[in-house]
Amino acid sequence: MSLFSVFRHASRRLRRAPSFAVAATVTLALGIGGAVAVFTLVDGVLLKPLPYPHADRLVDLSHTLAVNGVMNVDQSDATYLLYHQQNHAFTSVALYRPVSVNLAKGADAGTSSAERVAAATVTPSLFDVLPTTVIRGRRLTDADGVPGAPPVAVIGAGLWQRAFGADPAIVGQQLLVNGVDRTVVGIVANDFRFPDGVTSLWLPLVLDPANTRSAAFDYRGVARLKPGMTIAAATADLARLLPQVPVVFPGRLTIDAITATHMAPVVRPLRAVIVGDTGRTLWIVFGAVGLLLAIACANVAGLFVARAEGRRREFAVRRALGAGRIGLLGDYIGEAVLLSIVGGTIGLVAAAEAVHLLGASAAAATIPRLGEIRIDGVVVLFTAVVTLLAVILVSIAPAARQLRVSVSALLTSESTNTTGSSSRQRMRRVLVMSQLALALVLLAGAGLFMRSFARLSAVDPGFQPARALAFRVELPTVDYRGGNATARSLVDIASAIDAIPGVQAVGVTTNVPLDNTVPQDSAVYIEDHPRQPGQLPDVRPVIFTDGSYFAAMRIPLLAGRTFNAIDPSRDSSSLPREMIVSAEFARRYWTVSGAVGKRIRLNPIDPWSTIVGVAGSVHDAGLDAPASPTIYVPLLSTSVTGAAWAPHDVAFVVRGAGDVSAVVPAIRSAVAVQAPSVPIYRVVSLVDLVANATSRTALTMLLLGIAAIVATLIGATGIYGVVSYLVSLRTREIGVRLALGARPSDVKRLVIGRVVVDAAAGIIAGLIGAVFATRLLAQLLFGVAPADPVVLSLAVVVLLTATLLAAWAPARRAARVEPSVALRSG
């Protein structure tokens, strides 16, 4: 028989059994679709190389310090210059720093046209490390990165098309970037996505070897290994160079500091750094959908077994008439192939839609390289492999078992109304027990993340997020020179916003908790905690704020007072030297009440500053991270040079009496009046910030929860099918029992009792599997143990309840069998 005939006959048989065909197709589509959707993410995020030539040679460069534990720091201009000039391991080394800038087209374009654009300041060598196609003009060159070079910029093709209408004459034109005229020298291809997928403007990082800041680790480092060079050898090469940095570039980074902090270079694959800890989450979810696929295949295999038993007489007759085993096996495989192909196709389409929806959801921000994810040949090949696997799992084993039975046995068994051989019943029960065991593993995983999410959501962030929002502005340094002028503008903007009806409080700060901006770290010197000789100072986060910030955030003041109102007319010599510390900081050195009046400083040559207040501790870095021992410094303060200083890139926190989002248009207008060339950006409610802090756990919980629910439903469906079939086989036996005086409740207990025994076996196997599998989740959980007894108990209860509900209807139907009808049917 030809292959075409096999599929034609299989199609005809499936059309005659629409319920079987639909049930099998939907089940396979769920299993295959889930596996393909998650594989698409795994492939795009974890498996595909970065979109650059020889991407396996790209590495990230950083350092570790043994200060307050092991901490990671990046590169300074001095470390880069030495590594770039004298390394033996890399073909090229580059620095970069992600920034966002105010952008307008040309100095005469009008300040109202300014928009906020994601950008990066980079050394020109970045385009050696990460070669890319230049559509027009040129890339940055070494001449663009020297002091005194004309300011230039390279833009991305996306920005060129969106903001400038793909104007071919854009190269050579002027852009106003943070108030500075820059000449566009080139346009790079749209697939250049570094440091991230939203960066669309690259500015040269100007470094002066004669004036380096060797201890300011403000830049990220990236490099390209030489052919054949290993990461271990590259690390050793940088370790050779690091002690030479203080010699070549004298400054605050000294040999003693390197030795005391055990400073060491770290070289890591760039892809691993970009992906971060997302890989662990994706692999866990991929494993979960793998279990779901196995459950789906086991369920469909059970359907095939039931269908095969219903066709036993047909097979017996065909075998007796000379049909070969291969031809009969082809019947199974033909049906399985058709069902799997249809299920796989539906699954592939569903996976593509799921990936599209994920890209448009709030969870997209938590997934790196999402812009590179697409349904491609690799995904289609994976779908084909999974479909083939499904064909094997659902057809080969049941068919092979059926064909091992002799013709005489087949004819004999079909001629009598038996309950079926124990071996056939055992196969169906084993399939169901395996589904229950796998479903329990998924339920346990979903339950752990659900409880972890609940614990994380219950964490007090240290502020009240309701009815408050934050937004950022950056005042260009060329337009706002000096600390007093900058502070005056910030005060004017805050006053204008405060005058808006419905606004209750306005605060200004350099960092908003949970918004992914990292506070500046600084060494802290404490007057009544002098350091021992050779002892390094503690390093703590520092945030610049005004006195209204704590009221706007609703951060409680536990002791002392807040800062006084900013007076931009005061010169640096008359500015008060005072600070506020968090309760976590106060407890580390004194008590909350005992901290007020103590003196600290951030530079060993500065005068002492007095602690005037203690604020409640805040979870700055994340709800799953400890509250930070933070130091708050007045927004207008004295710099290390003795001049008045205020930050240019700040956030405003606005608290309203009602729905604060309703005043956003008025806020935009108020800022536009006070600073016409400055757009506001990153407008976000504090409620959303808190929600985003739990987004990764929520996404994992959602995906595992969906898989667990589907697995439980499939398992329950399998149980219902098995019990219904066994009841149909035992109709005569049940009729005899009822005729001899058995009560309907006895029949129900008989049917459900067998289900409970099978379910117990599956649940025990599932518990053993869950205990081992959930250990892989330990690093992703918060406040809950991997083998949490509450979660495991609830998973057992849920699964057992679903099992009993699935068995109830067939058991009830069995209890209603009329003895006379049952005896006549035999």
Coordinates of N, CA, C and O in Angstrom, one line a residue, residues 5 78 134 145 158 236 261 286 340 369 430 495 617 671 677 685 705 783 817:
S5 N -2.1 6.2 0.1 CA -3.3 5.4 0.5 C -3.4 5.2 2.0 O -4.5 5.2 2.5
A78 N 40.8 54.6 33.2 CA 42.2 54.2 33.4 C 42.4 52.7 33.1 O 43.3 52.3 32.4
V134 N 27.1 49.9 8.0 CA 26.8 51.3 8.0 C 26.0 51.6 6.7 O 26.5 51.4 5.6
G145 N 37.0 60.4 19.4 CA 37.0 60.2 20.9 C 38.2 60.9 21.6 O 38.5 60.5 22.7
G158 N 16.3 52.7 12.6 CA 15.0 52.9 13.1 C 14.7 54.3 13.4 O 13.6 54.9 13.1
A236 N 43.7 35.9 33.1 CA 45.1 36.0 33.6 C 45.8 37.1 33.0 O 46.6 37.8 33.6
T261 N 41.4 45.3 48.7 CA 40.0 44.9 48.2 C 40.1 43.6 47.5 O 39.0 43.1 47.0
F286 N 10.6 25.6 30.2 CA 10.7 24.7 29.1 C 10.6 23.2 29.7 O 9.9 22.4 29.0
S340 N -1.1 14.3 14.6 CA 0.1 15.0 15.1 C 0.4 16.2 14.2 O 0.8 17.3 14.7
R369 N 16.7 40.3 24.8 CA 16.8 39.9 23.4 C 15.5 39.5 22.8 O 15.4 38.8 21.8
V430 N -1.4 2.5 33.8 CA -0.1 3.0 33.9 C 0.0 4.4 33.2 O 0.6 5.4 33.7
S495 N 7.7 73.7 42.2 CA 6.7 74.7 42.6 C 5.6 74.7 41.6 O 4.4 74.8 42.0
S617 N 13.4 52.4 56.3 CA 14.2 51.7 55.3 C 13.3 51.4 54.1 O 12.1 51.1 54.2
V671 N 6.1 71.6 33.2 CA 7.6 71.5 33.0 C 7.9 72.2 31.7 O 9.0 72.9 31.6
S677 N 13.0 73.2 26.7 CA 13.8 72.3 25.9 C 14.0 70.9 26.6 O 14.7 70.1 26.1
S685 N 3.6 55.1 37.4 CA 3.0 55.1 38.8 C 3.8 54.3 39.7 O 4.4 53.3 39.3
G705 N 1.5 27.9 36.1 CA 0.2 27.7 36.5 C -0.7 27.2 35.3 O -1.5 26.3 35.4
G783 N 11.0 33.3 50.1 CA 10.3 33.0 51.4 C 9.6 31.7 51.4 O 8.7 31.5 52.3
V817 N -27.0 1.1 36.7 CA -27.2 0.0 35.8 C -28.4 -0.9 36.2 O -28.5 -1.2 37.4

